[in-house]
Coordinates of C-alpha atoms in Angstrom, one line a residue:
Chain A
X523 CA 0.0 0.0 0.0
X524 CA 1.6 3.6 -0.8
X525 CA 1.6 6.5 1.0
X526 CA -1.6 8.5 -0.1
X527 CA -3.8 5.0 0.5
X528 CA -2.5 4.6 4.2
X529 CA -3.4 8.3 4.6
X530 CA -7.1 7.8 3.4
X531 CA -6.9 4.2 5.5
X532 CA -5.9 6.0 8.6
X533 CA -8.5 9.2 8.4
X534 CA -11.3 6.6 7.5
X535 CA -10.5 3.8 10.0
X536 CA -9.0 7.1 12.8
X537 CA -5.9 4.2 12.9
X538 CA -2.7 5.6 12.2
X539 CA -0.3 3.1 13.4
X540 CA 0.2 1.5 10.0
X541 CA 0.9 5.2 8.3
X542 CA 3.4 6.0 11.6
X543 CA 5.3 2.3 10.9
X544 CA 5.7 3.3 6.9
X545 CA 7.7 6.3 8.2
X546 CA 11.2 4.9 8.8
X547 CA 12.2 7.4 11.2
X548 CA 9.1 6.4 13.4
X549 CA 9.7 3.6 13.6
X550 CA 13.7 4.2 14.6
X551 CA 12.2 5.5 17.7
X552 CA 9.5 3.1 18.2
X553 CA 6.5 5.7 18.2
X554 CA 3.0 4.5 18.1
X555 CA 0.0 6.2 18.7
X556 CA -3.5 5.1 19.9
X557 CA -7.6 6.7 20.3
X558 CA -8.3 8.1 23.5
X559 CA -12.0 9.2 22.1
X560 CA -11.7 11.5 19.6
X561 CA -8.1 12.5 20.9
X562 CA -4.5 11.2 19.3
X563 CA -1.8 10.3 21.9
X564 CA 1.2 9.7 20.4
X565 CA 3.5 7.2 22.7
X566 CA 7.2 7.7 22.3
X567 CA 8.3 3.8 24.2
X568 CA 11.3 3.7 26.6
X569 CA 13.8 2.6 24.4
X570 CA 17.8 2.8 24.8
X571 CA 18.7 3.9 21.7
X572 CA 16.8 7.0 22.3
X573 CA 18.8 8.0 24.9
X574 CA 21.0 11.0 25.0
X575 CA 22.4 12.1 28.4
X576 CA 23.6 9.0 30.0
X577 CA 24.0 10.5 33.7
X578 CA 20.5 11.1 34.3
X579 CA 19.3 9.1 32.0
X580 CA 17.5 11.5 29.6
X581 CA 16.2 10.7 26.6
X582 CA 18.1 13.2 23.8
X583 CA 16.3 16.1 23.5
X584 CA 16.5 15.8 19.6
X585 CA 14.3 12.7 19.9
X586 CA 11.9 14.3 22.0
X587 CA 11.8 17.2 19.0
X588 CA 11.4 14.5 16.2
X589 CA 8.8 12.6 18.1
X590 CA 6.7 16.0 19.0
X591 CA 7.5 17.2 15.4
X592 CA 6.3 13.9 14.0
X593 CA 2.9 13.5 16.1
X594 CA 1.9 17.3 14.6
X595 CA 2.9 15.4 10.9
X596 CA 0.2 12.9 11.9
X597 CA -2.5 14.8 13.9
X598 CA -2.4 17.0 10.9
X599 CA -2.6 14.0 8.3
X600 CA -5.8 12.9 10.9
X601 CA -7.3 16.2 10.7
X602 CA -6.9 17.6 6.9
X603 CA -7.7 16.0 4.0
X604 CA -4.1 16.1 2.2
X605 CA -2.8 13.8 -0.4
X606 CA 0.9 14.9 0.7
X607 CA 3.1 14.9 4.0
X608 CA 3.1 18.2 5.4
X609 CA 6.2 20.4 5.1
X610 CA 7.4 21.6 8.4
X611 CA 8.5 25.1 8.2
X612 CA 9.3 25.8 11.8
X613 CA 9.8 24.1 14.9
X614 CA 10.2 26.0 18.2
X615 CA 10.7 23.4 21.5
X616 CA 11.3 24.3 25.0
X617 CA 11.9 21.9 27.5
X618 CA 10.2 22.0 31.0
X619 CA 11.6 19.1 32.4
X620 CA 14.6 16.4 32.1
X621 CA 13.0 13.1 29.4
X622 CA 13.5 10.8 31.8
X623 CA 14.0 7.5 30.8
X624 CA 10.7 6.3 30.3
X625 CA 7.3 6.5 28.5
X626 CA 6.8 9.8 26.9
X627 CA 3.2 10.9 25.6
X628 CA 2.5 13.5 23.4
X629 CA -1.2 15.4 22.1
X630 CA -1.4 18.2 19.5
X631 CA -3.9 20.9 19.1
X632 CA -4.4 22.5 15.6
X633 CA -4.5 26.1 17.0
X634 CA -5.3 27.4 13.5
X635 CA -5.5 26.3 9.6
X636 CA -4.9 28.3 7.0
X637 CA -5.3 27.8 3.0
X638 CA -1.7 26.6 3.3
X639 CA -0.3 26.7 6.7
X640 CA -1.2 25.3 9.6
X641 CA -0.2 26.2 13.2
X642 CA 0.1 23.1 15.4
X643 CA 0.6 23.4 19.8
X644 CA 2.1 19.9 20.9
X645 CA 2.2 19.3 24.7
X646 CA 4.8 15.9 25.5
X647 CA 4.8 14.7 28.9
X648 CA 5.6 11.4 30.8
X649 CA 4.4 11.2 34.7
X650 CA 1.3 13.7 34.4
X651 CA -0.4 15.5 31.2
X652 CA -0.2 18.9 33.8
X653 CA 3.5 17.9 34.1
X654 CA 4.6 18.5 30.5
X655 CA 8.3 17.9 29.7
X656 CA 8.1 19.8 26.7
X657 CA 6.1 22.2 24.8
X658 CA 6.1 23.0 21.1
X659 CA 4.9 24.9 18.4
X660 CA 5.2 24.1 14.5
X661 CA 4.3 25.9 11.1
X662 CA 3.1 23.3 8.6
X663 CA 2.8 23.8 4.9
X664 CA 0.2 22.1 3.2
Chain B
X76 CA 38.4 27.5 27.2
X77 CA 42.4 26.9 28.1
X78 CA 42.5 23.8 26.1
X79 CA 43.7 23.3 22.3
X80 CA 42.0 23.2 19.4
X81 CA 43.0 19.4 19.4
X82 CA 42.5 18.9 22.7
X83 CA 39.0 20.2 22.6
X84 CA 38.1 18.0 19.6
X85 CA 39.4 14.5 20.4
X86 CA 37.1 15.3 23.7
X87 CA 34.7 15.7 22.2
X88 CA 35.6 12.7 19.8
X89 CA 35.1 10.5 23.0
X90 CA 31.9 12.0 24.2
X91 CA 29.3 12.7 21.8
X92 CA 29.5 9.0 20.9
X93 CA 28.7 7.9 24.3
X94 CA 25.5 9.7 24.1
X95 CA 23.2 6.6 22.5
X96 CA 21.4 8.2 20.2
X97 CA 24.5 9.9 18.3
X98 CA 25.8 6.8 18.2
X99 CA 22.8 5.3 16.7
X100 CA 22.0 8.1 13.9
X101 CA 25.9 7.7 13.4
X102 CA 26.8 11.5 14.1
X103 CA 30.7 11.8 13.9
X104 CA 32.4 14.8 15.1
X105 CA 34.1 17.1 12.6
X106 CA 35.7 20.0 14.1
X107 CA 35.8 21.7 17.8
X108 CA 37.0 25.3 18.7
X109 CA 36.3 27.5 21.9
X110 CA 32.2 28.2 21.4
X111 CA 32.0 26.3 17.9
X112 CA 31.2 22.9 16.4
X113 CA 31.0 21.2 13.7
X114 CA 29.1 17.9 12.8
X115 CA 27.9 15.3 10.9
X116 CA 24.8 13.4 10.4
X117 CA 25.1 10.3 7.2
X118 CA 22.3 9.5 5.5
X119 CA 20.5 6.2 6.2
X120 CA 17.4 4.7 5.2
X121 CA 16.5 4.7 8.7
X122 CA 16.4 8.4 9.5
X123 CA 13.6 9.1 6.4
X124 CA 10.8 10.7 6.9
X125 CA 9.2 10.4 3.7
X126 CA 9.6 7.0 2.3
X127 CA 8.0 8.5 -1.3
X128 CA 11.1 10.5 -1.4
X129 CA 13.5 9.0 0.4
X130 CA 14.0 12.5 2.2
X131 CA 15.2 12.6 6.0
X132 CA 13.3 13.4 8.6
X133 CA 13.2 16.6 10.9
X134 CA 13.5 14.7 13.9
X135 CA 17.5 13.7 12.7
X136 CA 18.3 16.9 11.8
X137 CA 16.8 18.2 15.1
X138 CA 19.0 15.8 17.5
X139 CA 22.1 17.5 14.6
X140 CA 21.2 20.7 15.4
X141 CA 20.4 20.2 19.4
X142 CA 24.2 18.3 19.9
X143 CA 26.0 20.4 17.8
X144 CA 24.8 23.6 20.1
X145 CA 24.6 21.9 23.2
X146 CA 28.1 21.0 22.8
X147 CA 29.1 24.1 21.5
X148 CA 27.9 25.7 24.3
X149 CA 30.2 23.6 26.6
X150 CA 33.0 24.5 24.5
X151 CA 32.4 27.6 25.4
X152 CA 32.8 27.4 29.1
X153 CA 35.8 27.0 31.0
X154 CA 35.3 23.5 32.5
X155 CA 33.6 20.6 30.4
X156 CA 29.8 20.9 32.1
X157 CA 26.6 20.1 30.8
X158 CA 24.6 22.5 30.2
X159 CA 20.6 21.8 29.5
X160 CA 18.9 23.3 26.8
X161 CA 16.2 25.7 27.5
X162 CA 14.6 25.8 24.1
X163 CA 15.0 25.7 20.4
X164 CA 14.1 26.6 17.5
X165 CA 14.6 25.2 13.7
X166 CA 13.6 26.5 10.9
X167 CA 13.7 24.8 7.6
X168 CA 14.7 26.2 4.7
X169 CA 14.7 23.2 2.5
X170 CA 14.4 19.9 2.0
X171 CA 17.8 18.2 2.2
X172 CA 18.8 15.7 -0.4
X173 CA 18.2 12.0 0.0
X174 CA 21.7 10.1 -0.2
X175 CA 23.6 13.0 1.4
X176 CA 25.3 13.6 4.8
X177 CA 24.5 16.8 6.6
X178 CA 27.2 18.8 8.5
X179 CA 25.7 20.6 11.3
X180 CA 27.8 23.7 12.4
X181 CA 27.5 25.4 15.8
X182 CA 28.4 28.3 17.5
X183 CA 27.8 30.2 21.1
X184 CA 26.8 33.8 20.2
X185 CA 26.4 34.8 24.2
X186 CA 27.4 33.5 27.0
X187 CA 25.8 35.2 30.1
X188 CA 26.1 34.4 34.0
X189 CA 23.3 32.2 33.6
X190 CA 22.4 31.2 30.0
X191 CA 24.2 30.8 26.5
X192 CA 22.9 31.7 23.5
X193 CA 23.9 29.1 20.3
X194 CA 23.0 29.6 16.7
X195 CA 24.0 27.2 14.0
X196 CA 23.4 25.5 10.1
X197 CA 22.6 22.9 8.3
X198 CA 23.8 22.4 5.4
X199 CA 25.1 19.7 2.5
X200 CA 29.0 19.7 2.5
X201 CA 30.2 22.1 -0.7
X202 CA 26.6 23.5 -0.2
X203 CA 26.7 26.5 2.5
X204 CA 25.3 29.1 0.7
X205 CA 21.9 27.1 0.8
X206 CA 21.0 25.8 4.2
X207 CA 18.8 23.4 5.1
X208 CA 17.8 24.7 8.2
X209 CA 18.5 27.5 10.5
X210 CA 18.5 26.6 14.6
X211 CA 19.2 29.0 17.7
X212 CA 19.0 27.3 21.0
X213 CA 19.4 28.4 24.4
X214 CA 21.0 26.4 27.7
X215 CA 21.5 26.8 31.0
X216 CA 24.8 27.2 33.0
X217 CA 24.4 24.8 36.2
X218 CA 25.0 26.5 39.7
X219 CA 28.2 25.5 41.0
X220 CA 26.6 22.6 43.7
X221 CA 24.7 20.8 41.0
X222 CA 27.9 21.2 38.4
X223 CA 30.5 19.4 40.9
X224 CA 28.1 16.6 39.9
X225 CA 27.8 17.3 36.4
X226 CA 31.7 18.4 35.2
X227 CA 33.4 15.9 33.6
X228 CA 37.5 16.0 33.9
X229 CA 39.3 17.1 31.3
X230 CA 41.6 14.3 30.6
X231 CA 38.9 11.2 31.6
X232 CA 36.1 12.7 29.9
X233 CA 34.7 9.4 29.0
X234 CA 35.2 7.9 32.1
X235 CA 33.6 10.3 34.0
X236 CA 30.5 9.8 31.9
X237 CA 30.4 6.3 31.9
X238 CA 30.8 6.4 35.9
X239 CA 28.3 9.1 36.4
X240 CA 25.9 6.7 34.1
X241 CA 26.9 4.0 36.3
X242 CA 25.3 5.7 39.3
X243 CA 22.4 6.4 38.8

């Protein structure tokens, strides 16, 4: 199955794990996502290789990025009738608190779409959804 | 920073590798100076984000673009001390091409009592003059209680690290 029918498979069915595992990257960090009602959670697993500062241990804040960057890719995908992926055109993170080594969950708003461009608010955290780890904000192009 | 050129890169040549996921997307270490960095990121199949095009992901380029600052920033302090990031920012200015290593280039623009500013580029080697992506990052300089626990000796840098991950 390509690309543009997993899109259409995933909007119709609201499953996107088989669109996130045809994305290598994804699945280099093991992501998966799952329904909590209407909601996305993305789940970023606790896996080794994703690890970045070996004294704490933290998960490298690079994965966080991709992972947060990726689940506003597919909330978008879930959200917006598109035939392609969507470009990201900015990427602003700030980390709250030290990834831990452990399960990390991420949910995305779509603050605003555009014709084109559509502004995405992703929220990541691991021990409480109040207790976000990190916080970011992307520009999609459509 | 008192130490050489060489001294700061083959430092850094033992460090960055022991962080897991560098070692994973392969990221080698290029050049050091005081406040700069330069490195690089192969292509793999693994790191693509859009298997249509074979073009990498963000998330790759971000982890670049995150080390190459972070560290940047530390070789910009007088003692090798980890310094968390606050927050950063990438912009992309184009896709990059599939089958090509990106060199991710670093630099410390401020360093303040408490915070240093980093900027850096992505680019294709031979290929400056058109980016792929633009990042500034900021990180935190440790108080001097919580960086006793967090330097890492000059000449054992990776044994420091792999003690320290030993602990905990």
């Amino acid at each position: 199955m390509d690309l543009h029918e997993l899109m259409v498979q995933a909007r119709e069915n609201r499953n996107f794990q088989d669109l996130i595992s045809a994305v290598p990257y994804a699945r280099l960090i093991g992501m998966s996502c799952f329904n909590l009602g209407e909601e996305l959670v993305f789940i970023l697993p606790e896996n080794s290789d994703n690890i970045g500062n070996p004294t704490l241990p933290a998960i490298h804040g690079g994965v966080i990025g991709g992972f947060m960057e990726n689940a506003a890719i597919f909330q978008v995908l879930g959200n917006i009738e598109t035939n392609r992926i969507p470009k990201v055109v900015d990427f602003s993170l700030d980390y709250l608190r030290p990834g831990r080594f452990q399960d990390t969950f991420a949910t995305c708003e779509v603050v605003r779409q555009g014709r084109k461009v559509v502004n995405v608010s992703v929220s990541a955290w691991q021990v409480r959804r109040n207790e976000p780890i990190a916080n970011a904000r992307t520009h999609l192009l459509l | 920073m008192a130490m050489t050129r060489e001294e700061l890169t083959r430092q850094m040549q033992q460090v960055i590798p022991l962080l897991k996921h560098c070692a994973v997307l392969g990221i080698k270490v290029l050049d050091v100076d005081a406040g700069k960095l330069s490195l690089e990121l192969p292509y793999s199949e693994f790191i693509i984000g859009n298997p249509d095009t074979g073009v990498i992901h963000g998330g790759p380029l971000t982890t670049l673009m995150d080390t190459a600052c972070g560290f940047a920033a530390i070789a910009a302090l007088d003692e090798f001390v980890l310094a968390p990031t606050l927050d950063l920012r990438i912009d992309y200015m184009r896709a990059a091409d599939p089958g090509k290593s990106v060199i991710g280039d670093a630099e410390v623009y401020r360093v303040s009592s408490n915070v240093i500013f980093a900027r850096g580029i992505a680019y294709h080697n031979e290929e400056k003059d058109q980016p792929i992506a633009h990042c500034t990052a900021t990180f935190m300089r440790l108080d001097p209680d919580v960086r006793k626990d967090n330097r890492v000796e000059n000449n054992s840098a990776k044994n420091k690290i792999e003690k320290m991950s030993g602990e905990s």
